[in-house]
Amino acid sequence: MTIHLAAPLPAVDRLQTAKDLETTADILDDVGLHKNGGLYDTAQYDTHHIGRSKCRQDIHGAIRTAIIGTPTYTDDRRMLARIDATETALADHLRYDRAELADWFDVRQRQTRQVVKALREAAAGQRGDDA
């Protein structure tokens, strides 16, 4: 039996990652935080009949909205590479393991302004503005 491993994701330019982090910050600043489950607030979606991208979102949903246009999953390798780079840049900035990024985001006291600030700082780091 032969096991075929997926090819590595394409490289992503740091400036693109900075733009994706900034766009994610803008999205969360606009729609607000959704915590503890799901990429977006399904109750808000069901109740108010607004598009998923206009609902409150968690960190992973907002990153996907910034890159894909909606808080959903994709198998497009270019989009996956950008999602990966954005999540990794934010986790590195926070000094968190990427797998624990949602844990940082879901802390009960965490506020939108704190998340937006961290995203913008991570973007500055990607641009080299923090030197």
Tab-separated table of C-alpha atoms in Angstrom:
chain	number	residue	atom	x	y	z
A	1	MET	CA	0.000	0.000	0.000
A	2	THR	CA	1.308	3.413	-0.979
A	3	ILE	CA	0.523	6.483	1.075
A	4	HIS	CA	0.452	9.762	-0.844
A	5	LEU	CA	1.118	12.827	1.214
A	6	ALA	CA	-0.349	16.132	0.142
A	7	ALA	CA	2.088	18.568	-1.369
A	8	PRO	CA	3.071	21.478	0.857
A	9	LEU	CA	0.898	24.566	0.657
A	10	PRO	CA	2.134	27.358	-1.600
A	11	ALA	CA	4.211	30.112	-0.002
A	12	VAL	CA	2.430	33.298	1.021
A	13	ASP	CA	4.033	36.731	0.896
A	14	ARG	CA	4.294	38.474	4.292
A	15	LEU	CA	2.626	41.587	2.885
A	16	GLN	CA	-0.364	39.494	1.806
A	17	THR	CA	-0.523	38.036	5.310
A	18	ALA	CA	-0.406	41.565	6.757
A	19	LYS	CA	-3.330	42.581	4.517
A	20	ASP	CA	-5.287	39.488	5.567
A	21	LEU	CA	-4.663	40.256	9.255
A	22	GLU	CA	-5.817	43.873	8.767
A	23	THR	CA	-8.933	42.757	6.894
A	24	THR	CA	-9.703	40.256	9.662
A	25	ALA	CA	-9.393	43.078	12.215
A	26	ASP	CA	-11.756	45.244	10.152
A	27	ILE	CA	-14.303	42.417	9.961
A	28	LEU	CA	-14.302	41.770	13.710
A	29	ASP	CA	-14.434	45.497	14.391
A	30	ASP	CA	-17.530	45.640	12.184
A	31	VAL	CA	-19.480	42.479	13.112
A	32	GLY	CA	-18.224	41.649	16.616
A	33	LEU	CA	-17.043	38.491	18.324
A	34	HIS	CA	-18.703	35.101	18.411
A	35	LYS	CA	-17.245	32.759	21.010
A	36	ASN	CA	-17.349	29.122	22.028
A	37	GLY	CA	-18.253	27.235	18.926
A	38	GLY	CA	-18.699	27.716	15.237
A	39	LEU	CA	-17.163	30.058	12.723
A	40	TYR	CA	-20.102	32.455	13.025
A	41	ASP	CA	-23.175	33.044	15.182
A	42	THR	CA	-25.765	30.693	13.675
A	43	ALA	CA	-28.501	31.995	16.001
A	44	GLN	CA	-27.949	35.509	14.663
A	45	TYR	CA	-27.961	34.118	11.111
A	46	ASP	CA	-31.208	32.193	11.685
A	47	THR	CA	-32.980	34.987	13.573
A	48	HIS	CA	-32.024	38.038	11.538
A	49	HIS	CA	-31.695	36.401	8.103
A	50	ILE	CA	-28.462	38.190	7.325
A	51	GLY	CA	-25.538	36.759	5.413
A	52	ARG	CA	-23.020	34.661	7.331
A	53	SER	CA	-20.300	37.212	6.654
A	54	LYS	CA	-22.388	39.863	8.483
A	55	CYS	CA	-22.885	37.731	11.622
A	56	ARG	CA	-20.645	37.818	14.687
A	57	GLN	CA	-17.630	35.592	13.995
A	58	ASP	CA	-14.939	33.719	15.847
A	59	ILE	CA	-11.280	34.242	14.959
A	60	HIS	CA	-11.237	31.393	12.423
A	61	GLY	CA	-14.476	32.567	10.803
A	62	ALA	CA	-13.226	36.146	10.499
A	63	ILE	CA	-9.957	34.997	8.924
A	64	ARG	CA	-11.921	32.933	6.404
A	65	THR	CA	-14.225	35.857	5.657
A	66	ALA	CA	-11.180	38.070	5.072
A	67	ILE	CA	-9.706	35.564	2.626
A	68	ILE	CA	-12.633	33.647	1.099
A	69	GLY	CA	-15.415	36.201	1.555
A	70	THR	CA	-17.526	34.133	3.937
A	71	PRO	CA	-16.927	32.171	7.165
A	72	THR	CA	-16.723	28.715	5.626
A	73	TYR	CA	-14.256	25.957	4.852
A	74	THR	CA	-12.449	25.537	1.546
A	75	ASP	CA	-10.222	23.044	-0.211
A	76	ASP	CA	-8.636	25.699	-2.459
A	77	ARG	CA	-4.917	25.341	-1.733
A	78	ARG	CA	-4.117	29.028	-2.321
A	79	MET	CA	-6.810	30.065	0.144
A	80	LEU	CA	-5.708	27.388	2.620
A	81	ALA	CA	-2.143	28.704	2.401
A	82	ARG	CA	-3.310	32.238	3.212
A	83	ILE	CA	-5.484	31.000	6.089
A	84	ASP	CA	-2.547	29.006	7.441
A	85	ALA	CA	-0.157	31.963	7.142
A	86	THR	CA	-2.624	34.339	8.821
A	87	GLU	CA	-3.392	32.004	11.722
A	88	THR	CA	0.307	31.239	12.187
A	89	ALA	CA	1.284	34.934	12.157
A	90	LEU	CA	-1.340	35.761	14.788
A	91	ALA	CA	-0.407	32.781	16.961
A	92	ASP	CA	3.293	33.676	16.711
A	93	HIS	CA	2.553	37.288	17.662
A	94	LEU	CA	0.564	36.128	20.697
A	95	ARG	CA	3.204	33.504	21.546
A	96	TYR	CA	0.492	30.839	21.448
A	97	ASP	CA	0.515	27.457	19.827
A	98	ARG	CA	-1.567	27.765	16.674
A	99	ALA	CA	-3.779	24.881	17.806
A	100	GLU	CA	-4.665	26.946	20.906
A	101	LEU	CA	-5.589	30.128	19.037
A	102	ALA	CA	-9.310	29.573	19.639
A	103	ASP	CA	-8.582	29.137	23.363
A	104	TRP	CA	-6.961	32.583	23.461
A	105	PHE	CA	-9.887	34.072	21.547
A	106	ASP	CA	-12.583	32.368	23.661
A	107	VAL	CA	-11.379	33.661	27.038
A	108	ARG	CA	-14.535	34.982	28.656
A	109	GLN	CA	-13.179	38.472	29.292
A	110	ARG	CA	-11.657	38.854	25.807
A	111	GLN	CA	-13.139	41.873	24.058
A	112	THR	CA	-13.365	42.836	20.409
A	113	ARG	CA	-10.915	45.718	20.839
A	114	GLN	CA	-8.275	43.346	22.280
A	115	VAL	CA	-8.592	40.943	19.359
A	116	VAL	CA	-8.546	43.764	16.808
A	117	LYS	CA	-5.447	45.256	18.487
A	118	ALA	CA	-3.629	41.897	18.392
A	119	LEU	CA	-4.505	41.428	14.706
A	120	ARG	CA	-3.233	44.899	13.818
A	121	GLU	CA	-0.023	44.369	15.813
A	122	ALA	CA	0.536	41.032	14.060
A	123	ALA	CA	-0.011	42.778	10.708
A	124	ALA	CA	2.570	45.415	11.627
A	125	GLY	CA	5.000	42.626	12.490
A	126	GLN	CA	4.451	41.019	9.095
A	127	ARG	CA	5.173	44.356	7.398
A	128	GLY	CA	8.239	44.896	9.586
A	129	ASP	CA	6.717	48.002	11.198
A	130	ASP	CA	7.473	46.820	14.736
A	131	ALA	CA	11.259	46.992	14.494
